[in-house]
XYZ file of C-alpha atoms in Angstrom:
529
model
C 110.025 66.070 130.154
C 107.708 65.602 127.270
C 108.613 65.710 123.538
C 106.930 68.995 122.780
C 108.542 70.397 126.317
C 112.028 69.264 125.163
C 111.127 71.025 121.175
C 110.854 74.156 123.003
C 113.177 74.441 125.255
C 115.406 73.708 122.413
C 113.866 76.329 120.246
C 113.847 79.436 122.836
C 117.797 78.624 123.777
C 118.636 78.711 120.212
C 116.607 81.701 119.470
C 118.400 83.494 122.484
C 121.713 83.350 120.947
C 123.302 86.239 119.193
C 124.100 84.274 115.616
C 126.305 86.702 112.904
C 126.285 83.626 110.145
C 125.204 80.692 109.063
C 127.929 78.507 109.890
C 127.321 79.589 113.677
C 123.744 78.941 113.440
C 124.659 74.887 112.456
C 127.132 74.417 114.713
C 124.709 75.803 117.375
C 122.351 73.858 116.346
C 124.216 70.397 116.161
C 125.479 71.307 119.418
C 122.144 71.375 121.502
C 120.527 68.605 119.304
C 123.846 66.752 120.745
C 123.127 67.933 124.370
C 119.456 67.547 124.400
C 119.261 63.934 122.605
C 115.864 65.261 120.682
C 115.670 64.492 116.915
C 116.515 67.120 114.684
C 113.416 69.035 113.983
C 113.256 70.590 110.471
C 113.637 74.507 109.767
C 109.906 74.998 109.636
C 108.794 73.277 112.702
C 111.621 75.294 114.823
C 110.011 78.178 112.645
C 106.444 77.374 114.138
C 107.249 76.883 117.533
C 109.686 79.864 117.892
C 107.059 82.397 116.560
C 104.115 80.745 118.995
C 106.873 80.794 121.463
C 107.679 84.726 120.567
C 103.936 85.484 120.884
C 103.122 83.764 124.298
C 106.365 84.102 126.354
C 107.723 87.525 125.425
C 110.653 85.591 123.450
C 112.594 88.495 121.873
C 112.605 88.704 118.414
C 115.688 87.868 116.133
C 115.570 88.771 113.166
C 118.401 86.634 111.283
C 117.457 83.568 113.159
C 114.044 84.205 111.547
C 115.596 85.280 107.841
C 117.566 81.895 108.056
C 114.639 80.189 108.237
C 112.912 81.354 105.852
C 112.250 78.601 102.933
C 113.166 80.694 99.776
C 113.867 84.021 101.232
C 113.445 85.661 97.697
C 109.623 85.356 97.678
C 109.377 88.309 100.144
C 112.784 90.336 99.578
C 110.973 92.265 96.921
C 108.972 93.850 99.259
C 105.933 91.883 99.611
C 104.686 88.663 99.423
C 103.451 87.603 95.653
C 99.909 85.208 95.575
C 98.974 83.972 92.053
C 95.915 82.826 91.797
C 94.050 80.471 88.405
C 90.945 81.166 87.089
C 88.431 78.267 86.121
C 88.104 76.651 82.482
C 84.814 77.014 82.920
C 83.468 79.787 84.990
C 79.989 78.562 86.991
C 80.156 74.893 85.804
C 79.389 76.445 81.452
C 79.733 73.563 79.570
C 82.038 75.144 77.220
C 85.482 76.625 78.068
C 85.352 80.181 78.511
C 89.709 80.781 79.135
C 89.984 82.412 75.559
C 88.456 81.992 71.830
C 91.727 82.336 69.957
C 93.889 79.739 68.406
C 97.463 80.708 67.922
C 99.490 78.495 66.829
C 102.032 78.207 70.071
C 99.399 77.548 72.774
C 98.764 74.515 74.287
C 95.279 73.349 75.324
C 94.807 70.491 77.861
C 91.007 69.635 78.908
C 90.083 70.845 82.565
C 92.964 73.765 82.331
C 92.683 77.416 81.133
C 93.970 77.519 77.880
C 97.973 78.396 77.884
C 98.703 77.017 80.978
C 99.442 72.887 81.384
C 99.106 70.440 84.317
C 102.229 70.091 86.147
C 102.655 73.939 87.023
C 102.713 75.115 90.151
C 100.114 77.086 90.480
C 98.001 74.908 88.509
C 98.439 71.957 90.468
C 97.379 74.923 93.676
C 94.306 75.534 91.840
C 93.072 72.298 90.734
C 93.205 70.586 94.227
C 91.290 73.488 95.136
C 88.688 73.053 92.628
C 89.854 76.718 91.187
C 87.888 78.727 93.843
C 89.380 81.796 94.392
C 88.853 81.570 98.197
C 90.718 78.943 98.987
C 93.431 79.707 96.540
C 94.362 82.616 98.217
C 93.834 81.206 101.775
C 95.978 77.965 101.508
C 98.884 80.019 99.976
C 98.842 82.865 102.477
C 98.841 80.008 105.509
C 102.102 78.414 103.217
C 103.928 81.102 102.857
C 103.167 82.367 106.363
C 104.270 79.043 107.529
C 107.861 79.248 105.881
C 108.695 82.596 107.766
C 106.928 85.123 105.459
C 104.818 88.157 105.928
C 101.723 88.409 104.592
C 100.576 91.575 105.455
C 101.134 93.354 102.619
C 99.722 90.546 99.219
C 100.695 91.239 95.571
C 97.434 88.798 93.850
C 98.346 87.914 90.204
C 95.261 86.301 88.730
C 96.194 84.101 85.893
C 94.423 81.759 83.562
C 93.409 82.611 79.563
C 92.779 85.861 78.981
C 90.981 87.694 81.764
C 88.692 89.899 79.544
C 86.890 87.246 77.484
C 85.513 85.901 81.022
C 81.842 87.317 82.000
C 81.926 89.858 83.892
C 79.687 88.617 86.374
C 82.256 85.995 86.827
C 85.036 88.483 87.085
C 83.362 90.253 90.114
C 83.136 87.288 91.802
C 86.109 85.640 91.544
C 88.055 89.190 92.771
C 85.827 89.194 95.517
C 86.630 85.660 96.848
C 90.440 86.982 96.728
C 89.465 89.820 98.751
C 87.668 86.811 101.194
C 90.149 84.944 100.980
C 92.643 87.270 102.386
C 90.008 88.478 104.984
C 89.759 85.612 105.889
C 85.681 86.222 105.885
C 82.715 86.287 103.455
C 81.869 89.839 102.651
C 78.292 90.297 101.027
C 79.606 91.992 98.187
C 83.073 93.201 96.351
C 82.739 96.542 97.993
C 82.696 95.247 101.127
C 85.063 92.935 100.907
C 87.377 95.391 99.567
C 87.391 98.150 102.595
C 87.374 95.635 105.144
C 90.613 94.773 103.121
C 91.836 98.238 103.611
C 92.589 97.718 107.214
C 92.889 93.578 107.003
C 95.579 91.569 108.587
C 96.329 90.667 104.297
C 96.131 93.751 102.944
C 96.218 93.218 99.198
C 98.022 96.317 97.806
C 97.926 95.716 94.263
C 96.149 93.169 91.403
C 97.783 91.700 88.307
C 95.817 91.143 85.150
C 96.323 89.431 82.393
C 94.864 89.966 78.675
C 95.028 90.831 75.186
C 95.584 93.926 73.859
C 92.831 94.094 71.288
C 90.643 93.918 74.172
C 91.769 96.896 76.318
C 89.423 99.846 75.892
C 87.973 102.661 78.093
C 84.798 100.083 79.422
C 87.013 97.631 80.393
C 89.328 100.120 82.051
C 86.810 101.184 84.347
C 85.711 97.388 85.329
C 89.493 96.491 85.716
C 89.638 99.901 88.272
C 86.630 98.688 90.006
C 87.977 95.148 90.713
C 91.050 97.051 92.202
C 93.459 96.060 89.342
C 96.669 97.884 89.478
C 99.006 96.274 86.861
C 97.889 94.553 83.525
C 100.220 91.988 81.856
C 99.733 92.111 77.759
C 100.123 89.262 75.620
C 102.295 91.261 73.387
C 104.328 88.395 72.007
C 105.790 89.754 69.325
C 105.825 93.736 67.327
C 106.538 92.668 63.872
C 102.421 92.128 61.970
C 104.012 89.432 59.707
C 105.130 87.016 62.345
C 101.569 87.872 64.323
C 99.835 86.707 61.362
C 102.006 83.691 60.463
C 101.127 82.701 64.203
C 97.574 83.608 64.246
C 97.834 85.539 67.124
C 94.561 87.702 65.697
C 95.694 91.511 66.885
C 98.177 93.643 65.198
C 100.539 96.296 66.816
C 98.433 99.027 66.628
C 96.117 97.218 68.808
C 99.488 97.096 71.473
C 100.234 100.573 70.982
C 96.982 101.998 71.545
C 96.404 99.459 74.987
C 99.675 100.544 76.240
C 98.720 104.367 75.696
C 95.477 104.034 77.281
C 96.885 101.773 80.389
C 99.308 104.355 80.752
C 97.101 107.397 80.648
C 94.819 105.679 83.502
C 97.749 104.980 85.825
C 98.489 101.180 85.232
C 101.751 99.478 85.241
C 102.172 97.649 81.916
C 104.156 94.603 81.933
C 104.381 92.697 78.074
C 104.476 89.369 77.648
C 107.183 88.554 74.864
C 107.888 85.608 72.907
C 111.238 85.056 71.643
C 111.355 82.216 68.762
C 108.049 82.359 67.324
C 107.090 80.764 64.238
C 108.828 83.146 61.105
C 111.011 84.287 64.031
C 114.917 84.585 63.639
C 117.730 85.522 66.495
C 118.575 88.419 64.772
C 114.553 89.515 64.185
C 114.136 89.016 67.847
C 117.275 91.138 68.626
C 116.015 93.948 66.462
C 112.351 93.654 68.096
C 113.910 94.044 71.830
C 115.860 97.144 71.079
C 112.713 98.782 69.335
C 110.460 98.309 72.489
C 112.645 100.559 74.548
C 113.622 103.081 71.372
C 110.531 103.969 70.165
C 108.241 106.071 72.265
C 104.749 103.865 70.894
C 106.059 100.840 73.417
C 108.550 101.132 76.575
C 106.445 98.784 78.810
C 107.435 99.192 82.761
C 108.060 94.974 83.053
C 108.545 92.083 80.792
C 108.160 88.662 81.086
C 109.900 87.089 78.565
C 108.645 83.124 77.387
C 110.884 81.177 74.810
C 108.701 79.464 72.447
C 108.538 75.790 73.246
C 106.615 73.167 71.613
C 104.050 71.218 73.302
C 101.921 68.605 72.360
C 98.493 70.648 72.455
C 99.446 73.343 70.582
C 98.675 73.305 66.782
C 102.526 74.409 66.399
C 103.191 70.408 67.432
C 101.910 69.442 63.619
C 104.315 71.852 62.357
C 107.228 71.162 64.429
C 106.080 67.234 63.496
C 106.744 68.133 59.615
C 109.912 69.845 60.197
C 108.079 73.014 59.691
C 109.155 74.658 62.750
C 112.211 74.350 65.081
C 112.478 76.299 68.682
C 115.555 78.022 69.591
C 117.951 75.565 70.971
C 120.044 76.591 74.414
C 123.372 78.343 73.293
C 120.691 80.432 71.184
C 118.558 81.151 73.822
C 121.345 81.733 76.319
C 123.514 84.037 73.561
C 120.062 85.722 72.356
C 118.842 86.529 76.044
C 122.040 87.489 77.366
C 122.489 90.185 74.720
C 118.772 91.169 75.718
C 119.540 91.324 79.099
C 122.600 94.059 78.748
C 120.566 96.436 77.030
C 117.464 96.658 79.041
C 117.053 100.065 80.406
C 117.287 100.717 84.050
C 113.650 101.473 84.717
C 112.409 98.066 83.244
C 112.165 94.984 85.443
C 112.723 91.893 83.982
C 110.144 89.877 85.719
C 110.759 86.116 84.145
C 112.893 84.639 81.377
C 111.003 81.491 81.325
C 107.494 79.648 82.106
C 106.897 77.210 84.451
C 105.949 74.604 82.086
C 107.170 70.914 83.290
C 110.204 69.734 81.061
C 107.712 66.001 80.260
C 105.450 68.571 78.482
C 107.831 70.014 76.217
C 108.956 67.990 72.992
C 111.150 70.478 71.693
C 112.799 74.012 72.874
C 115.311 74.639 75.972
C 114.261 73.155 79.539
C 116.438 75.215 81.412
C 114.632 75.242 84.370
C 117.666 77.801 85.821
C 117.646 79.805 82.874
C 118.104 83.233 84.811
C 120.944 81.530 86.903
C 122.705 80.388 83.784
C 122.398 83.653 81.860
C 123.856 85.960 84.519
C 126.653 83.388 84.734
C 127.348 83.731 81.256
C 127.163 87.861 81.445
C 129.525 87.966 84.095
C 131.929 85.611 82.173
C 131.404 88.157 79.364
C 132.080 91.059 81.625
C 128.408 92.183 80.703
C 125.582 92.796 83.519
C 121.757 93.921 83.634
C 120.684 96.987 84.541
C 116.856 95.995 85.198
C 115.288 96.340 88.460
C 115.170 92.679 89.407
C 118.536 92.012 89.322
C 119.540 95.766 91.092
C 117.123 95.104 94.220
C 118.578 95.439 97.699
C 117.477 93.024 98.811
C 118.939 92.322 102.217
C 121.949 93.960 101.591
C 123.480 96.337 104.152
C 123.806 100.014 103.201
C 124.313 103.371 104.770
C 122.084 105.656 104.875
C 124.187 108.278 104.157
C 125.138 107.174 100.702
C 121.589 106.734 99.624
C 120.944 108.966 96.281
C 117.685 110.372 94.334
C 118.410 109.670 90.460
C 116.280 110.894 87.880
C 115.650 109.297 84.564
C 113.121 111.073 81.909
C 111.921 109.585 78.850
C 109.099 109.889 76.099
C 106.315 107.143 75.902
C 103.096 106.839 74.942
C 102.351 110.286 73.808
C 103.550 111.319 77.349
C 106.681 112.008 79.762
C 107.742 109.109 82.232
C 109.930 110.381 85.064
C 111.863 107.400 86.885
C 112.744 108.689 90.842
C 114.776 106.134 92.149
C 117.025 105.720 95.587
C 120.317 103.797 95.150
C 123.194 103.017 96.882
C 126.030 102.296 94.328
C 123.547 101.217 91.852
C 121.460 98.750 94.263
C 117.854 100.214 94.096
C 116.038 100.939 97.153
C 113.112 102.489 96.300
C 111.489 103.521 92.980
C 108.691 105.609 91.697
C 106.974 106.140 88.539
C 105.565 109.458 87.289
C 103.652 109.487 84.221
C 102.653 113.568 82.797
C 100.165 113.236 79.982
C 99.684 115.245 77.160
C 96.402 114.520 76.796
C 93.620 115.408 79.066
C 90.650 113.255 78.381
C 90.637 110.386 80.337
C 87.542 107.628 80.877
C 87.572 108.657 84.453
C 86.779 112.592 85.110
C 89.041 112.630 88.455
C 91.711 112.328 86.076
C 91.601 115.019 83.981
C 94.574 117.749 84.384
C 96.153 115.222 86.491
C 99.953 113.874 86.770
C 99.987 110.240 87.648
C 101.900 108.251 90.154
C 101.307 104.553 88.023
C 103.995 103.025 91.113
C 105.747 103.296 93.883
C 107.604 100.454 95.513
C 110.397 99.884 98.252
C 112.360 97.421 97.821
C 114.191 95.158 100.678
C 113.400 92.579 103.240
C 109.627 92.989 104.088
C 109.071 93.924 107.482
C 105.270 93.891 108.856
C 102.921 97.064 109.087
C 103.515 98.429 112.256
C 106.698 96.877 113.213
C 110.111 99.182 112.992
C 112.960 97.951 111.626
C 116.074 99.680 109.825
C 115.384 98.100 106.273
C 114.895 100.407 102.642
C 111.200 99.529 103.737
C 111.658 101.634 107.157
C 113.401 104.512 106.254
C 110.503 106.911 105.167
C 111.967 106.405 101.136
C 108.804 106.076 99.919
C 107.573 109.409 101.020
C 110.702 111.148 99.877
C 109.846 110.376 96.410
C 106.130 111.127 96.750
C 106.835 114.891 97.678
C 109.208 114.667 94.974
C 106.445 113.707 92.230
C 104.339 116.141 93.681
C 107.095 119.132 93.655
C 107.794 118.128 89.927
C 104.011 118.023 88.978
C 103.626 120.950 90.204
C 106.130 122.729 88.423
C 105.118 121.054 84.997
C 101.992 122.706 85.441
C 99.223 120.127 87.059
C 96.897 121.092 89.416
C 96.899 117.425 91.043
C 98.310 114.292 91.170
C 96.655 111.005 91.526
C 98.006 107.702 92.615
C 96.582 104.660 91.092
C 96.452 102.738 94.555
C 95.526 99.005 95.411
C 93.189 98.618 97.949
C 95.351 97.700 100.575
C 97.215 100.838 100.285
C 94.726 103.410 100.495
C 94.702 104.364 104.090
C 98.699 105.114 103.230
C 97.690 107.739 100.860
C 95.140 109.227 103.212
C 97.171 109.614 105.405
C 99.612 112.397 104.294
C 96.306 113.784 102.236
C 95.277 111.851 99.729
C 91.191 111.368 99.052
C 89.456 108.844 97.127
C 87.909 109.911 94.158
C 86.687 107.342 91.454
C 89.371 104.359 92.947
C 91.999 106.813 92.791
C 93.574 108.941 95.680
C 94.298 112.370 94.701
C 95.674 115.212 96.053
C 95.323 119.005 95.421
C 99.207 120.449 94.339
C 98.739 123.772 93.439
C-alpha cells in the first residue's frame, strides 16, 4: 500500500468516528498511528486530505473533527473570516511616499513601509513578499486560512496602511478592485465588474474597513468610500482632549472627530476610533476621564475601539524625547490597572476590537510588550470580580444554547445628533446576534436615497461560521438575523420613516434582495410605510 493510500485510509477511519472531546480525538488518533505504523501527519495535512476525501468519496461530514482542526479557531467564530490587506508606500512606483503627510510625534516611519506600521508585523511581512499588490494579498490569505479549516465564503477586507484618504484616488479604485479580483479569483475589467461578479462569488466580501483621519472625512469622500463598497471606517481619533492633540502634533482638533463621526453615522457607516492611551501630556487619570466621556456625551459613542498604548519606537520623533527623559510610556501594572478599569465600563453595544498593536517587541525601546495583553487583563478582572460587557468578549462563539432561552434586548441611546437603537439576541448575556439602527434627525444627506430614511449601519450573527448554503444549527442558522431586520423595520416605521436603508457590502446584497430590498445609490432600501 502506498504512503498516500495508507494517509487516507487513516484519515477517513478517523473521520468516521463519533468523537465528543478532545481527549478522545488523541487517544484515537495515537491509537491508529500505533496500528497503521504511518508517521504522524500534522493537523493540517489530515485537514487537507479529509476535506478532498469528503468531496470525492461521499465521506460524511463531521463537524467537531473539522472544528478541532482548525488552527486558531477564533479567526472565524466571529462570524466570518477577517482579510487585512497593506497598501503600498508608494502607490504606482511615485518616487515619494504617499502613506500620509503628517508628523505626529508617536509614529514611526521605516523606508519601504506605510507610515505607522513597522517591519516585523504580520501583515506587513504578507504584503511585502507580495510586493503590496492587492491581488495577491487577498488570494494567498484566503488559500491560508482556507487551508487551516476556515470558510471563506463570507470575507471581512480591512485595508490598512497610512491614512487611506491622502492616497489618489485613482490609486484607491484600483487597489479595491484587485481585492474584489483577488477574491474572484479573476481579473474583472473594471471595479464595477468586479464587484457584482463578487455578489454571487465563491468569496463574497460582505463588508470593507477603512482607515483615516478625521479632518479628512467629508460628503466627497463619503460618496468615493460608498462607491469602493466601504462599510466601516476606523478614525485615528487618538485622543479628545485639543491640548494633548497639539502637544503631539496630531494636526486635527475634536471638532474635526465630532463632525466625521456625525456624518459617518448619518450615511450608515460603522465607526470604530482608534485611541491612544499614554500620549505625550497624557496622565492615567486624563486617560480615565477621556474613556468615560466617549460613551457619556452624545458628540462621540463610536460602535468599536481599538485601543493602542503608546510605545516608543525608534522612528518616531517621540524617540528624541523619550531619549532626553522628556517622555516616559505607561509601564505594565499601569497599563494593566488603567485598561482594566476601561474595560468594566464599556457599554454593552461597543466592541472592543484590540487592546494592543502588533508591533514586534525588538522595535519597541520603551512601553509594555505584552504581547497577551487581552489574556492578562481579563485575568486580572476576574481576580477583581470585575468583567466586560463589550461585544467581543460576550460572543457565542461555539457555545451551546437553547433556543428557547434566546431573548430580543433593546438598548436606546442619543449620539450624533440622532437615536441609536441596539437589537440584540442573548442567551444569559452571550450575544448571538446584533443589529444597529441609527434614526436621524436630520434629513439632508450627500446621497438623495437617503433622505427620510432610518438606517440599518449593521447587522451581524455571531457564532461558528458555517458556509452559504450549508444548514447547520449554529446562531448563524437560526433565521436571527431576519428577526431583527423586521424588528428595525416595525420600529422605523412607527418613529415615522417612510423607509429604511441598509448600508450593505457587496457580498451581501443579494441577502437584502431577497426579502425586498433594491439597490439604490449602493444602498438597499426598502419601502415601510
Amino acid at each position: 500500500m502506498t504512503k498516500n493510500n495508507q494517509l487516507n485510509d487513516f484519515v477517513s477511519e478517523l473521520a468516521q468516528k463519533n468523537i465528543k472531546n478532545s481527549e478522545q480525538f488523541l487517544n484515537l488518533k495515537k491509537k491508529l498511528i500505533s496500528q497503521t505504523k504511518i508517521q504522524p501527519p500534522n493537523n493540517t495535512t489530515i485537514l487537507s486530505i479529509y476535506r478532498e476525501l469528503k468531496e470525492k468519496e461521499n465521506l460524511s461530514p463531521n463537524y467537531y473533527f473539522e472544528k478541532k482542526l482548525k488552527k486558531r479557531p477564533i479567526r472565524s467564530l466571529s462570524g466570518v473570516a477577517v482579510v487585512s490587506v497593506l497598501t503600498s508606500p508608494r502607490p504606482f512606483g511615485t518616487e515619494q511616499s504617499l502613506s500620509c503627510p503628517h508628523h505626529c510625534l508617536y509614529c514611526p516611519t521605516e523606508k519601504g513601509i506605510p507610515k505607522s506600521y513597522l517591519s516585523g508585523e504580520p501583515a506587513v511581512e504578507r504584503a511585502k513578499k507580495l510586493s503590496f499588490d492587492p491581488f495577491w494579498q487577498v488570494k494567498k490569505r484566503i488559500e491560508v486560512l482556507a487551508k487551516n479549516g476556515h470558510p471563506t465564503d463570507k470575507i471581512e477586507l480591512i485595508v490598512i496602511g497610512g491614512t487611506w484618504s491622502y492616497l489618489p484616488t485613482k490609486y484607491q479604485t484600483w487597489f479595491i478592485k484587485r481585492c474584489f479580483d483577488g477574491a474572484n479569483r479573476k481579473v474583472s475589467k473594471n471595479l464595477n465588474q468586479a464587484q457584482k461578479l463578487n455578489e454571487k462569488g465563491e468569496h463574497r466580501i460582505i463588508g470593507i474597513t477603512l482607515e483615516t483621519r478625521p479632518d479628512y472625512i467629508n460628503a466627497q469622500e463619503i460618496k468615493k468610500m460608498r462607491e469602493l463598497g466601504c462599510t466601516r471606517v476606523e478614525l485615528g481619533v487618538q485622543n479628545i482632549d485639543d491640548k494633548i492633540l497639539k502637544q503631539n502634533q496630531r494636526g486635527h482638533s475634536i471638532n474635526e472627530t465630532i463632525k466625521a463621526t456625525e456624518l459617518l453615522k448619518d450615511t450608515g457607516f460603522k465607526v470604530c476610533y482608534h485611541i491612544m492611551p499614554g500620549m505625550f501630556g497624557a496622565t492615567v487619570k486624563k486617560d480615565l476621564i477621556m474613556f468615560k466621556k466617549l460613551f457619556s456625551l452624545p458628540n462621540f459613542q463610536p460602535d468599536m475601539l481599538k485601543i493602542y498604548p503608546c510605545v516608543v519606537t525608534k522612528g518616531s520623533p517621540l524617540y528624541k524625547l523619550w531619549q532626553n527623559k522628556k517622555y516616559r510610556p505607561y509601564q505594565n501594572q499601569q497599563l494593566i490597572k488603567l485598561l482594566t478599569q476601561i474595560k468594566s465600563t464599556i457599554p454593552p453595544y461597543v466592541r472592543i476590537t484590540r487592546i494592543i498593536r502588533d508591533i514586534p517587541s525588538s522595535k519597541i525601546e520603551s512601553g509594555s510588550r505584552i504581547s497577551n495583553l487581552r489574556e492578562v487583563i481579563q485575568k486580572e478582572m476576574k481576580k477583581s470580580g470585575l468583567s466586560c460587557r463589550c461585544l467581543r468578549c460576550r460572543e457565542i462563539k461555539d457555545i451551546k444554547f437553547k433556543i428557547g432561552n434566546i431573548k430580543l434586548k433593546k438598548i436606546t441611546y442619543s449620539a450624533s445628533g440622532g437615536q441609536e437603537i441596539f437589537l440584540s439576541f442573548e442567551n444569559k448575556n452571550k450575544l448571538l446576534a446584533f443589529l444597529r439602527l441609527r434614526l436621524p434627525q436630520r434629513f439632508r444627506s450627500p446621497f438623495s436615497a437617503l433622505n427620510g430614511a432610518a438606517l440599518i449601519r449593521e447587522l451581524h450573527t455571531y457564532g461558528e461560521m458555517v458556509p452559504i448554503g450549508q444548514k447547520k444549527k449554529v446562531a448563524q442558522h437560526i433565521g436571527l438575523g431576519k428577526k431583527l431586520i423586521l424588528e428595525a423595520e416595525k420600529l422605523a416605521r412607527q418613529a415615522g420613516y417612510k423607509k429604511i436603508a441598509v448600508i450593505s457590502g457587496v457580498g451581501v446584497r443579494n441577502y437584502y434582495r431577497r426579502i425586498g430590498y433594491q439597490l439604490r445609490q449602493t444602498y438597499l432600501i426598502k419601502n415601510v410605510k
